[in-house]
PDB file of C-alpha atoms in Angstrom:
ATOM      1  CA  MET K   1       0.000   0.000   0.000  1.00  0.00           C
ATOM      2  CA  ALA K   2       1.357   3.414  -0.925  1.00  0.00           C
ATOM      3  CA  GLU K   3       2.066   5.828   1.889  1.00  0.00           C
ATOM      4  CA  ASN K   4      -0.704   8.221   0.882  1.00  0.00           C
ATOM      5  CA  GLU K   5      -3.353   5.485   0.504  1.00  0.00           C
ATOM      6  CA  ARG K   6      -5.884   5.013   3.254  1.00  0.00           C
ATOM      7  CA  ASP K   7      -6.186   1.695   4.967  1.00  0.00           C
ATOM      8  CA  PRO K   8      -9.355  -0.263   4.351  1.00  0.00           C
ATOM      9  CA  VAL K   9     -10.302   0.214   8.016  1.00  0.00           C
ATOM     10  CA  GLY K  10     -13.327   2.495   8.173  1.00  0.00           C
ATOM     11  CA  SER K  11     -13.719   6.148   7.463  1.00  0.00           C
ATOM     12  CA  SER K  12     -10.817   7.762   9.313  1.00  0.00           C
ATOM     13  CA  SER K  13      -8.453   9.923   7.306  1.00  0.00           C
ATOM     14  CA  TYR K  14      -5.537   8.710   9.438  1.00  0.00           C
ATOM     15  CA  ARG K  15      -3.496   5.668   8.492  1.00  0.00           C
ATOM     16  CA  PHE K  16      -4.152   2.426  10.359  1.00  0.00           C
ATOM     17  CA  GLY K  17      -0.848   2.471  12.266  1.00  0.00           C
ATOM     18  CA  SER K  18      -1.472   6.018  13.442  1.00  0.00           C
ATOM     19  CA  GLN K  19      -4.947   5.098  14.647  1.00  0.00           C
ATOM     20  CA  VAL K  20      -3.585   2.152  16.634  1.00  0.00           C
ATOM     21  CA  LEU K  21      -0.916   4.362  18.206  1.00  0.00           C
ATOM     22  CA  VAL K  22      -3.564   6.870  19.279  1.00  0.00           C
ATOM     23  CA  LEU K  23      -5.599   4.105  20.909  1.00  0.00           C
ATOM     24  CA  VAL K  24      -2.577   2.634  22.702  1.00  0.00           C
ATOM     25  CA  PHE K  25      -1.493   6.074  23.891  1.00  0.00           C
ATOM     26  CA  GLN K  26      -4.969   6.824  25.249  1.00  0.00           C
ATOM     27  CA  CYS K  27      -5.008   3.458  27.003  1.00  0.00           C
ATOM     28  CA  LEU K  28      -1.595   4.039  28.594  1.00  0.00           C
ATOM     29  CA  LYS K  29      -2.721   7.475  29.778  1.00  0.00           C
ATOM     30  CA  GLY K  30      -5.502   5.696  31.637  1.00  0.00           C
ATOM     31  CA  ASN K  31      -8.224   7.322  29.578  1.00  0.00           C
ATOM     32  CA  ASP K  32     -11.004   4.839  30.347  1.00  0.00           C
ATOM     33  CA  ARG K  33     -13.526   6.876  28.386  1.00  0.00           C
ATOM     34  CA  ALA K  34     -11.296   7.130  25.333  1.00  0.00           C
ATOM     35  CA  GLY K  35     -14.321   7.267  23.041  1.00  0.00           C
ATOM     36  CA  THR K  36     -15.163  10.760  24.265  1.00  0.00           C
ATOM     37  CA  SER K  37     -11.719  12.159  23.483  1.00  0.00           C
ATOM     38  CA  ASN K  38     -11.416  14.502  20.491  1.00  0.00           C
ATOM     39  CA  VAL K  39      -8.364  12.570  19.350  1.00  0.00           C
ATOM     40  CA  VAL K  40     -10.053   9.187  19.543  1.00  0.00           C
ATOM     41  CA  ASN K  41     -13.124  10.516  17.716  1.00  0.00           C
ATOM     42  CA  ARG K  42     -10.881  10.657  14.652  1.00  0.00           C
ATOM     43  CA  VAL K  43     -10.174   6.921  14.900  1.00  0.00           C
ATOM     44  CA  ASP K  44     -12.348   4.543  12.925  1.00  0.00           C
ATOM     45  CA  HIS K  45     -15.255   3.400  15.115  1.00  0.00           C
ATOM     46  CA  ASP K  46     -14.878  -0.299  14.187  1.00  0.00           C
ATOM     47  CA  LEU K  47     -11.170  -0.218  15.042  1.00  0.00           C
ATOM     48  CA  TYR K  48     -11.940   1.531  18.324  1.00  0.00           C
ATOM     49  CA  GLU K  49     -14.524  -1.120  19.244  1.00  0.00           C
ATOM     50  CA  ARG K  50     -12.166  -3.994  18.365  1.00  0.00           C
ATOM     51  CA  PHE K  51      -9.402  -2.369  20.418  1.00  0.00           C
ATOM     52  CA  ARG K  52     -11.745  -1.774  23.368  1.00  0.00           C
ATOM     53  CA  ILE K  53     -12.877  -5.435  23.345  1.00  0.00           C
ATOM     54  CA  PHE K  54      -9.283  -6.624  23.034  1.00  0.00           C
ATOM     55  CA  MET K  55      -8.168  -4.466  25.967  1.00  0.00           C
ATOM     56  CA  ALA K  56     -11.114  -5.530  28.106  1.00  0.00           C
ATOM     57  CA  GLY K  57      -9.793  -9.076  27.888  1.00  0.00           C
ATOM     58  CA  ARG K  58      -6.138  -8.074  28.240  1.00  0.00           C
ATOM     59  CA  HIS K  59      -6.396  -5.361  30.886  1.00  0.00           C
ATOM     60  CA  LYS K  60      -5.956  -7.718  33.821  1.00  0.00           C
ATOM     61  CA  ASP K  61      -2.947  -9.410  32.216  1.00  0.00           C
ATOM     62  CA  TYR K  62      -1.349  -6.031  31.438  1.00  0.00           C
ATOM     63  CA  THR K  63      -1.970  -4.735  34.958  1.00  0.00           C
ATOM     64  CA  ASP K  64      -0.545  -7.909  36.494  1.00  0.00           C
ATOM     65  CA  MET K  65       2.575  -7.625  34.313  1.00  0.00           C
ATOM     66  CA  VAL K  66       3.214  -3.999  35.292  1.00  0.00           C
ATOM     67  CA  VAL K  67       2.617  -4.674  38.983  1.00  0.00           C
ATOM     68  CA  SER K  68       4.910  -7.723  38.947  1.00  0.00           C
ATOM     69  CA  LYS K  69       7.735  -5.733  37.294  1.00  0.00           C
ATOM     70  CA  LEU K  70       7.381  -2.875  39.767  1.00  0.00           C
ATOM     71  CA  SER K  71       7.222  -5.165  42.790  1.00  0.00           C
ATOM     72  CA  PHE K  72      10.216  -7.318  41.735  1.00  0.00           C
ATOM     73  CA  ALA K  73      12.628  -5.168  43.759  1.00  0.00           C
ATOM     74  CA  GLU K  74      10.360  -5.325  46.802  1.00  0.00           C
ATOM     75  CA  GLU K  75      10.322  -9.121  46.630  1.00  0.00           C
ATOM     76  CA  ARG K  76      14.119  -9.180  46.749  1.00  0.00           C
ATOM     77  CA  SER K  77      14.177  -6.878  49.782  1.00  0.00           C
ATOM     78  CA  VAL K  78      13.517  -9.901  51.992  1.00  0.00           C
ATOM     79  CA  GLU K  79      17.175 -10.853  51.431  1.00  0.00           C
ATOM     80  CA  THR K  80      18.469  -7.511  52.729  1.00  0.00           C
ATOM     81  CA  PRO K  81      18.701  -6.566  56.422  1.00  0.00           C
ATOM     82  CA  ALA K  82      16.291  -3.788  57.329  1.00  0.00           C
ATOM     83  CA  GLY K  83      18.977  -1.361  58.483  1.00  0.00           C
ATOM     84  CA  ILE K  84      20.813  -1.441  55.151  1.00  0.00           C
ATOM     85  CA  THR K  85      18.166   0.501  53.236  1.00  0.00           C
ATOM     86  CA  LYS K  86      17.967   3.124  55.973  1.00  0.00           C
ATOM     87  CA  MET K  87      21.768   3.396  56.120  1.00  0.00           C
ATOM     88  CA  ILE K  88      22.064   3.858  52.331  1.00  0.00           C
ATOM     89  CA  GLU K  89      19.788   6.892  52.633  1.00  0.00           C
ATOM     90  CA  THR K  90      22.451   8.604  54.785  1.00  0.00           C
ATOM     91  CA  ILE K  91      25.190   8.340  52.108  1.00  0.00           C
ATOM     92  CA  LEU K  92      25.667  11.469  49.986  1.00  0.00           C
ATOM     93  CA  LEU K  93      24.374  10.067  46.701  1.00  0.00           C
ATOM     94  CA  THR K  94      21.720  11.206  44.254  1.00  0.00           C
ATOM     95  CA  ARG K  95      18.275   9.648  44.553  1.00  0.00           C
ATOM     96  CA  ARG K  96      18.941   7.448  41.516  1.00  0.00           C
ATOM     97  CA  GLU K  97      22.379   6.387  42.785  1.00  0.00           C
ATOM     98  CA  LYS K  98      20.751   5.322  46.059  1.00  0.00           C
ATOM     99  CA  GLU K  99      18.197   3.252  44.130  1.00  0.00           C
ATOM    100  CA  VAL K 100      20.990   1.592  42.141  1.00  0.00           C
ATOM    101  CA  LEU K 101      23.078   0.906  45.258  1.00  0.00           C
ATOM    102  CA  LYS K 102      20.106  -0.648  47.071  1.00  0.00           C
ATOM    103  CA  LEU K 103      19.584  -3.021  44.148  1.00  0.00           C
ATOM    104  CA  VAL K 104      23.309  -3.871  44.008  1.00  0.00           C
ATOM    105  CA  VAL K 105      23.231  -4.744  47.703  1.00  0.00           C
ATOM    106  CA  LYS K 106      20.211  -6.965  47.030  1.00  0.00           C
ATOM    107  CA  GLY K 107      22.303  -8.871  44.487  1.00  0.00           C
ATOM    108  CA  CYS K 108      20.764  -7.575  41.268  1.00  0.00           C
ATOM    109  CA  SER K 109      22.805  -7.623  38.071  1.00  0.00           C
ATOM    110  CA  ASN K 110      23.269  -4.506  35.941  1.00  0.00           C
ATOM    111  CA  ARG K 111      20.710  -5.843  33.486  1.00  0.00           C
ATOM    112  CA  GLU K 112      18.145  -6.481  36.242  1.00  0.00           C
ATOM    113  CA  ILE K 113      18.732  -2.994  37.645  1.00  0.00           C
ATOM    114  CA  ALA K 114      18.296  -1.473  34.188  1.00  0.00           C
ATOM    115  CA  LYS K 115      14.988  -3.277  33.668  1.00  0.00           C
ATOM    116  CA  MET K 116      13.635  -2.385  37.100  1.00  0.00           C
ATOM    117  CA  LEU K 117      14.560   1.288  36.821  1.00  0.00           C
ATOM    118  CA  PHE K 118      13.696   1.570  33.113  1.00  0.00           C
ATOM    119  CA  ILE K 119      17.191   2.763  32.170  1.00  0.00           C
ATOM    120  CA  SER K 120      19.923   1.359  29.914  1.00  0.00           C
ATOM    121  CA  ASP K 121      22.722  -0.967  31.052  1.00  0.00           C
ATOM    122  CA  HIS K 122      25.162   1.825  30.179  1.00  0.00           C
ATOM    123  CA  THR K 123      23.362   4.253  32.498  1.00  0.00           C
ATOM    124  CA  VAL K 124      23.558   1.689  35.318  1.00  0.00           C
ATOM    125  CA  LYS K 125      27.324   1.447  34.749  1.00  0.00           C
ATOM    126  CA  ASN K 126      27.613   5.248  34.873  1.00  0.00           C
ATOM    127  CA  HIS K 127      25.714   5.347  38.160  1.00  0.00           C
ATOM    128  CA  LEU K 128      27.918   2.587  39.577  1.00  0.00           C
ATOM    129  CA  THR K 129      31.081   4.462  38.579  1.00  0.00           C
ATOM    130  CA  ASN K 130      29.798   7.546  40.414  1.00  0.00           C
ATOM    131  CA  ILE K 131      28.796   5.481  43.453  1.00  0.00           C
ATOM    132  CA  PHE K 132      32.170   3.716  43.620  1.00  0.00           C
ATOM    133  CA  GLN K 133      33.995   7.044  43.451  1.00  0.00           C
ATOM    134  CA  LYS K 134      31.816   8.645  46.136  1.00  0.00           C
ATOM    135  CA  ILE K 135      32.142   5.790  48.643  1.00  0.00           C
ATOM    136  CA  GLY K 136      35.800   5.036  47.840  1.00  0.00           C
ATOM    137  CA  VAL K 137      35.610   1.532  46.354  1.00  0.00           C
ATOM    138  CA  HIS K 138      36.575  -0.059  43.034  1.00  0.00           C
ATOM    139  CA  ASP K 139      33.871  -2.671  42.347  1.00  0.00           C
ATOM    140  CA  ARG K 140      30.404  -3.842  43.371  1.00  0.00           C
ATOM    141  CA  THR K 141      31.732  -6.439  45.831  1.00  0.00           C
ATOM    142  CA  GLN K 142      33.672  -3.763  47.696  1.00  0.00           C
ATOM    143  CA  ALA K 143      30.610  -1.504  47.560  1.00  0.00           C
ATOM    144  CA  MET K 144      28.442  -4.196  49.136  1.00  0.00           C
ATOM    145  CA  ALA K 145      31.075  -4.877  51.804  1.00  0.00           C
ATOM    146  CA  LYS K 146      31.369  -1.155  52.549  1.00  0.00           C
ATOM    147  CA  VAL K 147      27.606  -0.790  52.932  1.00  0.00           C
ATOM    148  CA  TYR K 148      27.424  -3.753  55.317  1.00  0.00           C
ATOM    149  CA  GLN K 149      30.438  -2.462  57.295  1.00  0.00           C
ATOM    150  CA  MET K 150      28.875   0.978  57.579  1.00  0.00           C
ATOM    151  CA  ASN K 151      25.641  -0.618  58.773  1.00  0.00           C
ATOM    152  CA  GLU K 152      27.520  -2.498  61.493  1.00  0.00           C
ATOM    153  CA  GLY K 153      29.487   0.589  62.502  1.00  0.00           C
ATOM    154  CA  TYR K 154      32.819  -0.794  61.260  1.00  0.00           C
ATOM    155  CA  GLY K 155      33.154   1.339  58.151  1.00  0.00           C
ATOM    156  CA  CYS K 156      34.798   4.687  57.567  1.00  0.00           C
TER     157      CYS K 156
END
């Protein structure tokens, strides 16, 4: 199909892919009454209805997936002594560096940290470099040891 041709889906003047993106965007924004939106009124009615039915069946699965990803770090917190998290808050780090350090102490890999914080592996490495420099260590093992020592009152 040529770029300027309309898709065979209904009467909208927007291409099919654009219509789907509008619907997904409205869904992600939490617009439960997407049909009343000026933007969605420009989407083909049949496509809107098919999308609405699809999402009605998928909504629970999507919600469960998001909740499970966001709670993954909390599940791992069982492995970490309670005082560690509180102690990390006292170190002079940025908010994001503290989040990264907490996940390192919990045993998360760079890739796991990146997924949980919705950042790239490279950004995790940058945060770790800054953390190591600020607390005076050279690798994640030393960082974990330093955090535990500081929690026990043995650290510098």
